Amino acid sequence: MKKVEEPFILVIFGVSGDLTKRKIAPSLYNLFAEGYLPENFAVVGFSRRIATRASLHAWIERGIENYGDLRSQELWNSFKEHLYSIQADLYDKDSFRRLRELLIELNDQWNCNGNLIFYLATAPSHFPTIVENLGEYNLNKGLDHGWARLVIEKPFGLDLESAITLNKKIRRFFAEEQIFRIDHYLGKESVRNLLIFRLANTMFRPIWNRRYIDHIQITVAETIGVDKRAEYFEQTGALRDMVQSHLLQILALITMEPPTSLHSDAIRDRKVELFRSIKRIDPAKVNEYTVRGQYDAGRVVTPKSGDHVVVGYRSENGVDPKSNVETYVALKLEIANDRWDGVPIYLRTGKRLRKRVGEVVIQFRTELFGTFRDREVLPEPNLLIIRFQPERKIILKVNWEPPGIDSEMERLILESHESESTRKEPRAYERLLLDIMRNKSKLFIRQDEVEECWRVIMPILEGWKRHPPPKFPNYEAGTDGPKIADEFIERDGRKWYPLGADE
């Protein structure tokens, strides 16, 4: 990654929040430490809670200590010289007048050429107000002859109607090319590489279709619960939180048609085309295509806490004791195009599961094994496994017959390990922040992508309204999910691969 050339001022709205402490601040500091940031830049924290510049420094330093690597006091002292604070209220217009005055002052001090980045690290309900106030003081156009960019985090609405409304409000003041909608999964190196892996290896191109692929499984499993996000999760659930964004983006990278180039809009055009080709689930048949679950108390193993007992979802702080919000969802999607017609794609995600893992499993067809019909041991299906968390790994399972008298056919596992690479992998937020600074939008979500993803999800939400969920809770924490999910896929004569398909 090359050093950012243009200077800028980054304004973080909601700087006192968890996102800044855990992700944004440590990532900015790492970029500074590695020499990627320009000499001329400033960061302004906008918050009601942080009153002084010294308080902001203390808050950011604690975040880096707990979630990053402070490295040295000398480096920290150099970094904090770029950090400024304004105690202000999002709903007070005079706060934005004071913000503009501070930005003019810092722009002169740091020679930032009027370039502004506004990072909305707040609840989405505040987005329209922030954007309107920025527009009122012409900050959406940068200072002097500079530029302005707007960064927003998911959720991009809670349904199709609210997503369209949010996009319209933002587009009143910011053009689409100024907007960077973050899905941090697209910043993960291994997710970003899905498309490169597909297209740069010609051995896969001829077999990447319904003629050779039986089905695809996409899994994102978490051992954590809702943590401090109960209020948010009670509004979203696993379908909105994970499937509408992360899993559909992964699905698109795996199944979209090859773009005409690796330019941002060429890739995003293909993703939109793919989302439009996904067959909509009939709300009346939602239980044939989806499974919902909610975790009960149980035992889980996490890196921080080890093996320990956890409470059920309904006993988490901030959760309605009678909540029917799903913490697990599995579904089957089908794509209506020549490449994928008839190939089911199974998606599943859940919290408080047995193992943290994110991976794509592609199972190839076995009908081509007529040659072996007289053998006692038939070839097993070839599997291609692409893992993107917690470690990066590519696994190819093939058939072979080892040396020996009367040996039988068995699995040969070809595997690449993350440890084979000595190159440092940037965090997802480091990659995304750099791309924002460089005005590269390939890893960000365009307005029409957001809306098409909601059009895939809305019939499911409608069907779930008509059909009450199963009796919750229906799976124990520390397991692979509800038993009905196994029955769901077994109806098609298939099975889920374990969480971590190399087990």
Short mmCIF file of C-alpha atoms in Angstrom, two decimals:
data_model
loop_
_atom_site.label_atom_id
_atom_site.label_comp_id
_atom_site.label_asym_id
_atom_site.label_seq_id
_atom_site.Cartn_x
_atom_site.Cartn_y
_atom_site.Cartn_z
CA MET A 1 0.00 0.00 0.00
CA LYS A 2 1.34 3.42 -0.98
CA LYS A 3 1.43 6.54 1.15
CA VAL A 4 -1.59 8.85 0.91
CA GLU A 5 -0.57 11.90 -1.11
CA GLU A 6 -3.34 14.44 -0.51
CA PRO A 7 -3.68 16.19 2.88
CA PHE A 8 -7.05 16.12 4.67
CA ILE A 9 -9.00 16.83 7.84
CA LEU A 10 -11.00 13.89 9.19
CA VAL A 11 -14.03 14.73 11.36
CA ILE A 12 -15.36 11.83 13.44
CA PHE A 13 -18.95 12.29 14.62
CA GLY A 14 -19.55 10.07 17.63
CA VAL A 15 -15.86 9.98 18.52
CA SER A 16 -16.71 8.85 22.08
CA GLY A 17 -18.40 5.70 20.82
CA ASP A 18 -17.32 2.06 20.75
CA LEU A 19 -16.59 2.05 17.02
CA THR A 20 -13.97 4.79 17.31
CA LYS A 21 -12.35 3.18 20.35
CA ARG A 22 -12.18 -0.35 18.90
CA LYS A 23 -11.71 0.20 15.17
CA ILE A 24 -11.20 3.71 13.85
CA ALA A 25 -8.61 5.04 16.32
CA PRO A 26 -6.35 1.94 16.36
CA SER A 27 -6.50 1.74 12.56
CA LEU A 28 -5.62 5.42 12.09
CA TYR A 29 -2.74 5.05 14.53
CA ASN A 30 -1.41 1.97 12.73
CA LEU A 31 -1.54 3.80 9.40
CA PHE A 32 0.36 6.69 10.97
CA ALA A 33 2.94 4.35 12.54
CA GLU A 34 3.50 2.52 9.25
CA GLY A 35 4.01 5.80 7.37
CA TYR A 36 0.90 5.68 5.18
CA LEU A 37 -0.62 9.02 6.23
CA PRO A 38 0.54 12.31 4.71
CA GLU A 39 2.53 14.80 6.77
CA ASN A 40 -0.35 17.26 6.68
CA PHE A 41 -3.51 15.90 8.25
CA ALA A 42 -5.73 16.57 11.26
CA VAL A 43 -8.43 14.58 13.08
CA VAL A 44 -11.34 16.32 14.84
CA GLY A 45 -13.46 14.49 17.38
CA PHE A 46 -17.07 15.80 17.52
CA SER A 47 -18.83 14.79 20.74
CA ARG A 48 -20.98 16.02 23.61
CA ARG A 49 -19.16 13.85 26.15
CA ILE A 50 -15.53 14.80 25.46
CA ALA A 51 -14.97 18.38 26.60
CA THR A 52 -11.28 19.02 25.99
CA ARG A 53 -8.46 18.09 23.66
CA ALA A 54 -6.64 16.42 26.59
CA SER A 55 -9.73 14.28 27.28
CA LEU A 56 -9.84 13.20 23.64
CA HIS A 57 -6.17 12.25 23.75
CA ALA A 58 -6.76 10.12 26.86
CA TRP A 59 -9.79 8.42 25.27
CA ILE A 60 -8.00 7.63 22.00
CA GLU A 61 -4.88 6.43 23.83
CA ARG A 62 -6.92 3.98 25.91
CA GLY A 63 -8.59 2.65 22.76
CA ILE A 64 -5.24 2.03 21.10
CA GLU A 65 -3.82 0.39 24.24
CA ASN A 66 -6.79 -1.97 24.54
CA TYR A 67 -7.49 -2.74 20.88
CA GLY A 68 -4.27 -1.93 19.04
CA ASP A 69 -0.55 -1.50 19.64
CA LEU A 70 0.70 1.77 21.15
CA ARG A 71 4.29 0.88 20.14
CA SER A 72 6.14 3.78 21.78
CA GLN A 73 5.48 6.96 23.74
CA GLU A 74 7.44 8.98 21.21
CA LEU A 75 5.24 7.76 18.36
CA TRP A 76 2.07 8.43 20.35
CA ASN A 77 3.24 11.96 21.20
CA SER A 78 3.78 12.62 17.51
CA PHE A 79 0.36 11.21 16.53
CA LYS A 80 -1.65 13.10 19.15
CA GLU A 81 -0.40 16.42 17.79
CA HIS A 82 -2.84 15.82 14.92
CA LEU A 83 -5.87 15.21 17.20
CA TYR A 84 -8.36 17.96 18.08
CA SER A 85 -11.69 18.04 19.90
CA ILE A 86 -14.89 20.03 19.70
CA GLN A 87 -17.57 19.57 22.34
CA ALA A 88 -20.77 19.96 20.38
CA ASP A 89 -24.31 18.72 19.82
CA LEU A 90 -25.44 17.06 16.59
CA TYR A 91 -28.81 18.82 16.84
CA ASP A 92 -27.44 22.29 17.57
CA LYS A 93 -26.86 24.27 14.38
CA ASP A 94 -24.48 26.64 16.14
CA SER A 95 -22.24 23.63 16.84
CA PHE A 96 -21.73 23.27 13.10
CA ARG A 97 -20.89 26.95 12.78
CA ARG A 98 -18.17 26.43 15.40
CA LEU A 99 -17.06 23.29 13.59
CA ARG A 100 -16.65 25.24 10.37
CA GLU A 101 -14.55 27.87 12.15
CA LEU A 102 -12.31 25.17 13.63
CA LEU A 103 -11.91 23.46 10.24
CA ILE A 104 -10.89 26.75 8.61
CA GLU A 105 -8.31 27.28 11.36
CA LEU A 106 -6.92 23.73 11.08
CA ASN A 107 -6.92 23.88 7.30
CA ASP A 108 -4.62 26.92 7.46
CA GLN A 109 -2.46 25.39 10.18
CA TRP A 110 -1.93 22.03 8.47
CA ASN A 111 -2.18 23.14 4.82
CA CYS A 112 -4.92 20.62 4.06
CA ASN A 113 -6.08 22.27 0.79
CA GLY A 114 -9.69 22.38 2.01
CA ASN A 115 -10.06 18.56 1.88
CA LEU A 116 -12.58 17.16 4.36
CA ILE A 117 -13.68 13.63 5.35
CA PHE A 118 -16.76 13.26 7.56
CA TYR A 119 -17.03 9.89 9.33
CA LEU A 120 -20.51 9.25 10.77
CA ALA A 121 -19.69 6.84 13.62
CA THR A 122 -23.09 7.42 15.22
CA ALA A 123 -26.44 5.65 15.28
CA PRO A 124 -28.01 5.76 11.78
CA SER A 125 -30.94 7.78 13.11
CA HIS A 126 -28.56 10.76 13.39
CA PHE A 127 -27.32 10.59 9.78
CA PRO A 128 -29.94 12.88 8.17
CA THR A 129 -29.48 15.61 10.80
CA ILE A 130 -25.68 15.56 10.50
CA VAL A 131 -25.81 15.67 6.71
CA GLU A 132 -28.34 18.51 6.68
CA ASN A 133 -26.23 20.58 9.07
CA LEU A 134 -23.09 19.98 7.04
CA GLY A 135 -24.98 21.14 3.96
CA GLU A 136 -26.28 24.27 5.67
CA TYR A 137 -22.71 25.44 6.28
CA ASN A 138 -21.48 24.26 2.84
CA LEU A 139 -19.10 21.76 4.44
CA ASN A 140 -20.40 19.13 2.01
CA LYS A 141 -18.38 20.94 -0.68
CA GLY A 142 -15.09 21.10 1.19
CA LEU A 143 -13.28 24.35 1.98
CA ASP A 144 -12.12 26.73 -0.75
CA HIS A 145 -11.32 24.49 -3.72
CA GLY A 146 -11.02 21.26 -1.75
CA TRP A 147 -13.16 18.15 -1.75
CA ALA A 148 -15.50 16.53 0.81
CA ARG A 149 -16.29 12.84 1.41
CA LEU A 150 -18.92 11.21 3.61
CA VAL A 151 -18.41 7.87 5.37
CA ILE A 152 -21.37 5.96 6.81
CA GLU A 153 -21.63 2.60 8.53
CA LYS A 154 -24.33 -0.01 8.19
CA PRO A 155 -27.18 -0.56 8.74
CA PHE A 156 -28.22 1.33 5.63
CA GLY A 157 -31.84 1.43 6.72
CA LEU A 158 -33.87 -1.29 8.45
CA ASP A 159 -35.93 -2.17 5.37
CA LEU A 160 -36.23 -1.15 1.73
CA GLU A 161 -38.40 1.90 2.40
CA SER A 162 -36.11 3.32 5.10
CA ALA A 163 -33.02 2.64 2.95
CA ILE A 164 -34.52 4.56 0.02
CA THR A 165 -35.51 7.42 2.33
CA LEU A 166 -32.03 7.55 3.89
CA ASN A 167 -30.35 7.55 0.48
CA LYS A 168 -32.60 10.37 -0.74
CA LYS A 169 -31.82 12.52 2.31
CA ILE A 170 -28.08 12.01 1.99
CA ARG A 171 -28.10 12.56 -1.78
CA ARG A 172 -29.66 16.02 -1.27
CA PHE A 173 -26.26 17.20 -0.05
CA PHE A 174 -23.69 14.63 -1.23
CA ALA A 175 -23.25 13.15 -4.70
CA GLU A 176 -22.95 9.37 -4.95
CA GLU A 177 -19.22 9.60 -5.75
CA GLN A 178 -18.69 11.44 -2.43
CA ILE A 179 -20.34 8.70 -0.34
CA PHE A 180 -18.47 5.73 1.13
CA ARG A 181 -20.82 3.13 2.65
CA ILE A 182 -18.74 0.75 4.76
CA ASP A 183 -19.26 -2.98 4.98
CA HIS A 184 -16.11 -3.94 6.87
CA TYR A 185 -16.22 -7.50 5.48
CA LEU A 186 -15.22 -6.08 2.11
CA GLY A 187 -12.06 -4.76 3.74
CA LYS A 188 -10.94 -8.23 4.83
CA GLU A 189 -8.04 -9.34 2.66
CA SER A 190 -9.43 -12.82 2.03
CA VAL A 191 -12.93 -11.55 1.17
CA ARG A 192 -11.40 -8.94 -1.14
CA ASN A 193 -9.43 -11.74 -2.77
CA LEU A 194 -12.45 -13.92 -3.59
CA LEU A 195 -12.84 -12.25 -6.97
CA ILE A 196 -9.11 -12.34 -7.73
CA PHE A 197 -8.96 -16.03 -6.81
CA ARG A 198 -11.84 -16.78 -9.18
CA LEU A 199 -10.72 -14.72 -12.14
CA ALA A 200 -6.93 -14.82 -12.01
CA ASN A 201 -6.77 -18.64 -11.96
CA THR A 202 -7.95 -19.88 -15.33
CA MET A 203 -8.24 -23.48 -14.08
CA PHE A 204 -11.47 -22.49 -12.26
CA ARG A 205 -13.19 -20.45 -14.97
CA PRO A 206 -14.52 -23.39 -17.07
CA ILE A 207 -15.96 -25.22 -14.04
CA TRP A 208 -17.48 -22.22 -12.22
CA ASN A 209 -21.06 -23.03 -13.22
CA ARG A 210 -24.04 -25.36 -12.80
CA ARG A 211 -22.49 -28.03 -15.01
CA TYR A 212 -19.83 -28.79 -12.40
CA ILE A 213 -20.95 -27.26 -9.09
CA ASP A 214 -23.58 -29.05 -7.01
CA HIS A 215 -24.15 -26.37 -4.37
CA ILE A 216 -22.47 -23.61 -2.36
CA GLN A 217 -22.48 -23.03 1.41
CA ILE A 218 -21.59 -19.64 2.92
CA THR A 219 -21.13 -19.59 6.69
CA VAL A 220 -20.36 -16.80 9.15
CA ALA A 221 -20.47 -18.21 12.69
CA GLU A 222 -19.69 -16.28 15.87
CA THR A 223 -19.04 -17.41 19.44
CA ILE A 224 -19.89 -13.98 20.85
CA GLY A 225 -23.37 -12.90 21.89
CA VAL A 226 -24.88 -9.45 21.42
CA ASP A 227 -22.30 -7.91 23.79
CA LYS A 228 -23.19 -4.19 24.19
CA ARG A 229 -25.27 -4.05 21.02
CA ALA A 230 -28.55 -5.37 22.43
CA GLU A 231 -30.52 -2.21 21.63
CA TYR A 232 -29.31 -2.31 18.03
CA PHE A 233 -29.74 -6.08 17.64
CA GLU A 234 -33.28 -6.01 18.98
CA GLN A 235 -34.14 -3.80 15.98
CA THR A 236 -32.29 -5.86 13.38
CA GLY A 237 -31.76 -9.52 14.18
CA ALA A 238 -29.36 -11.76 12.29
CA LEU A 239 -31.12 -11.46 8.92
CA ARG A 240 -30.82 -7.67 8.72
CA ASP A 241 -27.50 -7.46 10.56
CA MET A 242 -25.55 -10.16 8.72
CA VAL A 243 -27.36 -11.56 5.68
CA GLN A 244 -28.55 -8.32 4.06
CA SER A 245 -25.00 -6.97 4.10
CA HIS A 246 -22.06 -9.30 4.73
CA LEU A 247 -23.36 -12.61 3.39
CA LEU A 248 -24.99 -11.20 0.27
CA GLN A 249 -21.78 -9.33 -0.57
CA ILE A 250 -19.78 -12.57 -0.25
CA LEU A 251 -22.38 -14.38 -2.36
CA ALA A 252 -22.01 -11.74 -5.07
CA LEU A 253 -18.22 -12.01 -5.22
CA ILE A 254 -18.50 -15.79 -5.56
CA THR A 255 -21.27 -15.88 -8.18
CA MET A 256 -21.27 -12.62 -10.16
CA GLU A 257 -20.31 -12.58 -13.82
CA PRO A 258 -16.72 -11.49 -14.54
CA PRO A 259 -16.55 -7.69 -14.72
CA THR A 260 -15.13 -5.97 -17.80
CA SER A 261 -12.34 -4.57 -15.59
CA LEU A 262 -11.39 -4.23 -11.92
CA HIS A 263 -12.62 -0.63 -11.92
CA SER A 264 -15.00 0.22 -9.06
CA ASP A 265 -18.16 0.68 -11.11
CA ALA A 266 -17.48 -2.34 -13.33
CA ILE A 267 -17.41 -4.57 -10.24
CA ARG A 268 -20.42 -2.91 -8.60
CA ASP A 269 -22.44 -3.10 -11.82
CA ARG A 270 -21.91 -6.87 -11.85
CA LYS A 271 -22.92 -7.17 -8.20
CA VAL A 272 -26.15 -5.28 -8.83
CA GLU A 273 -26.85 -7.50 -11.82
CA LEU A 274 -26.36 -10.56 -9.61
CA PHE A 275 -28.62 -9.29 -6.82
CA ARG A 276 -31.37 -8.64 -9.36
CA SER A 277 -31.10 -12.22 -10.64
CA ILE A 278 -31.64 -13.82 -7.22
CA LYS A 279 -35.05 -15.47 -7.14
CA ARG A 280 -37.37 -13.81 -4.65
CA ILE A 281 -38.71 -16.11 -1.95
CA ASP A 282 -42.50 -16.36 -1.91
CA PRO A 283 -43.58 -15.05 1.54
CA ALA A 284 -46.15 -17.86 1.70
CA LYS A 285 -43.32 -20.43 1.39
CA VAL A 286 -40.83 -18.72 3.68
CA ASN A 287 -40.54 -21.74 6.00
CA GLU A 288 -39.43 -23.89 3.06
CA TYR A 289 -36.49 -21.60 2.36
CA THR A 290 -35.49 -20.21 5.77
CA VAL A 291 -34.82 -21.26 9.36
CA ARG A 292 -34.75 -19.01 12.41
CA GLY A 293 -33.08 -19.61 15.75
CA GLN A 294 -32.35 -17.97 19.08
CA TYR A 295 -29.69 -19.10 21.55
CA ASP A 296 -30.32 -20.37 25.05
CA ALA A 297 -27.83 -20.59 27.92
CA GLY A 298 -24.86 -22.88 27.40
CA ARG A 299 -21.06 -23.15 27.31
CA VAL A 300 -18.88 -21.46 24.73
CA VAL A 301 -15.15 -21.10 24.14
CA THR A 302 -13.85 -17.65 23.22
CA PRO A 303 -10.25 -16.40 22.90
CA LYS A 304 -10.64 -13.85 25.73
CA SER A 305 -12.71 -15.83 28.25
CA GLY A 306 -11.89 -19.45 27.43
CA ASP A 307 -14.50 -22.10 28.23
CA HIS A 308 -17.32 -20.48 30.19
CA VAL A 309 -21.06 -20.52 30.81
CA VAL A 310 -23.17 -17.83 29.09
CA VAL A 311 -26.79 -16.74 29.47
CA GLY A 312 -29.46 -17.08 26.81
CA TYR A 313 -30.33 -14.19 24.49
CA ARG A 314 -33.48 -13.26 26.42
CA SER A 315 -31.38 -12.84 29.58
CA GLU A 316 -28.86 -10.45 27.99
CA ASN A 317 -28.84 -6.86 29.26
CA GLY A 318 -31.19 -4.71 27.19
CA VAL A 319 -33.09 -7.61 25.61
CA ASP A 320 -36.85 -8.08 25.96
CA PRO A 321 -37.37 -11.25 28.11
CA LYS A 322 -39.99 -12.34 25.55
CA SER A 323 -37.99 -11.32 22.47
CA ASN A 324 -38.56 -13.26 19.25
CA VAL A 325 -35.56 -11.68 17.50
CA GLU A 326 -33.50 -14.28 15.65
CA THR A 327 -29.82 -14.75 16.54
CA TYR A 328 -29.43 -17.50 13.91
CA VAL A 329 -30.68 -17.72 10.35
CA ALA A 330 -30.20 -20.26 7.56
CA LEU A 331 -31.67 -19.86 4.11
CA LYS A 332 -31.55 -21.20 0.59
CA LEU A 333 -31.26 -18.86 -2.37
CA GLU A 334 -31.34 -19.58 -6.08
CA ILE A 335 -29.99 -17.51 -8.96
CA ALA A 336 -32.02 -17.29 -12.16
CA ASN A 337 -29.34 -17.07 -14.83
CA ASP A 338 -27.61 -19.43 -17.25
CA ARG A 339 -24.56 -19.91 -15.05
CA TRP A 340 -26.30 -20.88 -11.80
CA ASP A 341 -29.81 -22.06 -12.61
CA GLY A 342 -30.56 -25.08 -10.41
CA VAL A 343 -27.59 -24.60 -8.05
CA PRO A 344 -28.81 -23.94 -4.48
CA ILE A 345 -26.82 -21.55 -2.35
CA TYR A 346 -27.13 -22.08 1.39
CA LEU A 347 -26.33 -19.25 3.79
CA ARG A 348 -26.13 -19.50 7.58
CA THR A 349 -25.03 -17.19 10.34
CA GLY A 350 -25.48 -17.17 14.08
CA LYS A 351 -24.27 -15.96 17.44
CA ARG A 352 -23.08 -18.06 20.37
CA LEU A 353 -22.19 -20.96 18.10
CA ARG A 354 -19.54 -23.61 18.78
CA LYS A 355 -16.80 -22.03 16.71
CA ARG A 356 -15.94 -18.67 15.15
CA VAL A 357 -15.51 -19.20 11.43
CA GLY A 358 -16.26 -17.51 8.13
CA GLU A 359 -15.92 -19.54 4.96
CA VAL A 360 -17.30 -20.50 1.58
CA VAL A 361 -17.63 -24.20 0.71
CA ILE A 362 -18.12 -25.15 -2.93
CA GLN A 363 -19.14 -28.78 -3.49
CA PHE A 364 -18.64 -30.11 -7.00
CA ARG A 365 -20.95 -32.60 -8.67
CA THR A 366 -20.50 -36.39 -8.46
CA GLU A 367 -22.63 -37.45 -11.47
CA LEU A 368 -19.47 -37.57 -13.57
CA PHE A 369 -18.23 -40.64 -11.68
CA GLY A 370 -19.78 -43.28 -13.95
CA THR A 371 -16.31 -44.69 -14.58
CA PHE A 372 -16.21 -45.88 -10.97
CA ARG A 373 -19.65 -47.47 -10.75
CA ASP A 374 -18.16 -50.96 -10.18
CA ARG A 375 -15.81 -49.89 -7.38
CA GLU A 376 -16.63 -50.58 -3.74
CA VAL A 377 -15.36 -47.14 -2.74
CA LEU A 378 -16.75 -44.32 -4.83
CA PRO A 379 -15.04 -40.94 -5.12
CA GLU A 380 -16.25 -38.32 -2.65
CA PRO A 381 -17.32 -34.92 -3.95
CA ASN A 382 -14.49 -32.48 -4.54
CA LEU A 383 -14.62 -29.54 -2.14
CA LEU A 384 -13.11 -26.09 -2.45
CA ILE A 385 -13.06 -24.28 0.90
CA ILE A 386 -12.17 -20.59 1.11
CA ARG A 387 -11.83 -19.41 4.72
CA PHE A 388 -11.67 -15.74 5.62
CA GLN A 389 -11.83 -15.89 9.43
CA PRO A 390 -10.36 -16.41 11.94
CA GLU A 391 -7.42 -17.38 9.72
CA ARG A 392 -7.01 -17.16 5.96
CA LYS A 393 -6.91 -20.57 4.33
CA ILE A 394 -7.73 -22.26 1.01
CA ILE A 395 -8.40 -26.00 1.07
CA LEU A 396 -8.99 -28.28 -1.90
CA LYS A 397 -10.23 -31.81 -1.19
CA VAL A 398 -9.67 -34.26 -4.03
CA ASN A 399 -9.62 -38.05 -4.48
CA TRP A 400 -6.57 -40.24 -4.97
CA GLU A 401 -5.37 -43.77 -4.34
CA PRO A 402 -2.28 -43.91 -2.11
CA PRO A 403 0.56 -46.41 -2.69
CA GLY A 404 0.12 -49.89 -1.27
CA ILE A 405 -1.31 -53.33 -1.95
CA ASP A 406 -5.11 -53.34 -2.05
CA SER A 407 -5.24 -49.64 -1.18
CA GLU A 408 -8.53 -47.89 -1.63
CA MET A 409 -9.38 -44.43 -2.85
CA GLU A 410 -9.22 -41.75 -0.16
CA ARG A 411 -9.20 -38.00 0.38
CA LEU A 412 -6.16 -35.91 -0.45
CA ILE A 413 -6.26 -32.49 1.19
CA LEU A 414 -4.33 -29.66 -0.42
CA GLU A 415 -4.09 -26.71 1.90
CA SER A 416 -2.55 -23.26 2.02
CA HIS A 417 -1.89 -21.65 5.36
CA GLU A 418 -1.82 -18.02 6.37
CA SER A 419 1.52 -18.65 8.06
CA GLU A 420 3.11 -19.33 4.67
CA SER A 421 3.01 -15.59 3.96
CA THR A 422 5.36 -13.26 5.82
CA ARG A 423 3.60 -10.16 4.50
CA LYS A 424 1.73 -8.16 7.13
CA GLU A 425 -2.02 -8.18 6.55
CA PRO A 426 -3.68 -4.81 7.18
CA ARG A 427 -6.82 -4.73 9.29
CA ALA A 428 -10.06 -4.28 7.41
CA TYR A 429 -10.51 -0.73 8.69
CA GLU A 430 -6.95 0.21 7.76
CA ARG A 431 -7.59 -0.83 4.16
CA LEU A 432 -10.95 0.94 4.06
CA LEU A 433 -9.68 4.18 5.61
CA LEU A 434 -6.81 4.30 3.11
CA ASP A 435 -9.19 3.79 0.20
CA ILE A 436 -11.40 6.63 1.46
CA MET A 437 -8.38 8.92 1.65
CA ARG A 438 -7.37 7.88 -1.87
CA ASN A 439 -10.92 8.16 -3.25
CA LYS A 440 -11.06 4.48 -4.25
CA SER A 441 -14.61 3.18 -3.98
CA LYS A 442 -14.25 -0.45 -5.13
CA LEU A 443 -14.65 -1.85 -1.59
CA PHE A 444 -17.67 0.31 -0.75
CA ILE A 445 -21.35 -0.20 -1.41
CA ARG A 446 -23.23 1.85 -3.97
CA GLN A 447 -26.79 3.08 -3.44
CA ASP A 448 -28.35 0.64 -5.91
CA GLU A 449 -26.51 -2.28 -4.26
CA VAL A 450 -28.05 -1.41 -0.90
CA GLU A 451 -31.55 -1.23 -2.33
CA GLU A 452 -31.25 -4.45 -4.38
CA CYS A 453 -30.05 -6.35 -1.31
CA TRP A 454 -33.10 -5.14 0.58
CA ARG A 455 -35.31 -6.36 -2.30
CA VAL A 456 -33.87 -9.85 -1.75
CA ILE A 457 -34.57 -9.70 1.99
CA MET A 458 -37.99 -8.00 2.10
CA PRO A 459 -40.09 -11.04 1.03
CA ILE A 460 -38.46 -13.03 3.86
CA LEU A 461 -39.31 -10.35 6.41
CA GLU A 462 -42.86 -10.22 5.06
CA GLY A 463 -43.17 -14.00 5.29
CA TRP A 464 -41.83 -14.05 8.83
CA LYS A 465 -44.50 -11.54 9.86
CA ARG A 466 -47.17 -13.91 8.57
CA HIS A 467 -45.64 -17.03 10.13
CA PRO A 468 -44.65 -16.92 13.82
CA PRO A 469 -41.15 -18.17 14.64
CA PRO A 470 -40.60 -21.59 16.18
CA LYS A 471 -40.55 -21.78 19.95
CA PHE A 472 -37.57 -19.72 21.12
CA PRO A 473 -34.94 -20.40 22.35
CA ASN A 474 -34.28 -23.38 20.10
CA TYR A 475 -30.54 -23.95 20.28
CA GLU A 476 -28.05 -24.13 23.10
CA ALA A 477 -25.09 -21.74 23.14
CA GLY A 478 -21.91 -23.54 22.11
CA THR A 479 -23.58 -25.78 19.49
CA ASP A 480 -23.79 -25.58 15.69
CA GLY A 481 -27.29 -24.08 15.80
CA PRO A 482 -30.88 -25.38 15.87
CA LYS A 483 -31.64 -28.97 14.85
CA ILE A 484 -34.29 -27.74 12.43
CA ALA A 485 -31.47 -26.24 10.35
CA ASP A 486 -30.11 -29.75 9.77
CA GLU A 487 -33.55 -31.00 8.77
CA PHE A 488 -33.90 -27.98 6.47
CA ILE A 489 -30.88 -28.86 4.31
CA GLU A 490 -31.40 -32.64 4.57
CA ARG A 491 -34.73 -32.22 2.73
CA ASP A 492 -32.61 -31.44 -0.33
CA GLY A 493 -30.46 -34.55 0.19
CA ARG A 494 -27.51 -32.46 1.42
CA LYS A 495 -25.86 -31.70 4.75
CA TRP A 496 -24.16 -28.79 6.41
CA TYR A 497 -20.43 -29.06 6.60
CA PRO A 498 -19.10 -28.59 10.15
CA LEU A 499 -18.26 -25.10 11.37
CA GLY A 500 -14.81 -25.25 9.86
CA ALA A 501 -15.35 -27.58 6.91
CA ASP A 502 -11.87 -29.10 7.26
CA GLU A 503 -12.92 -30.88 10.49
#
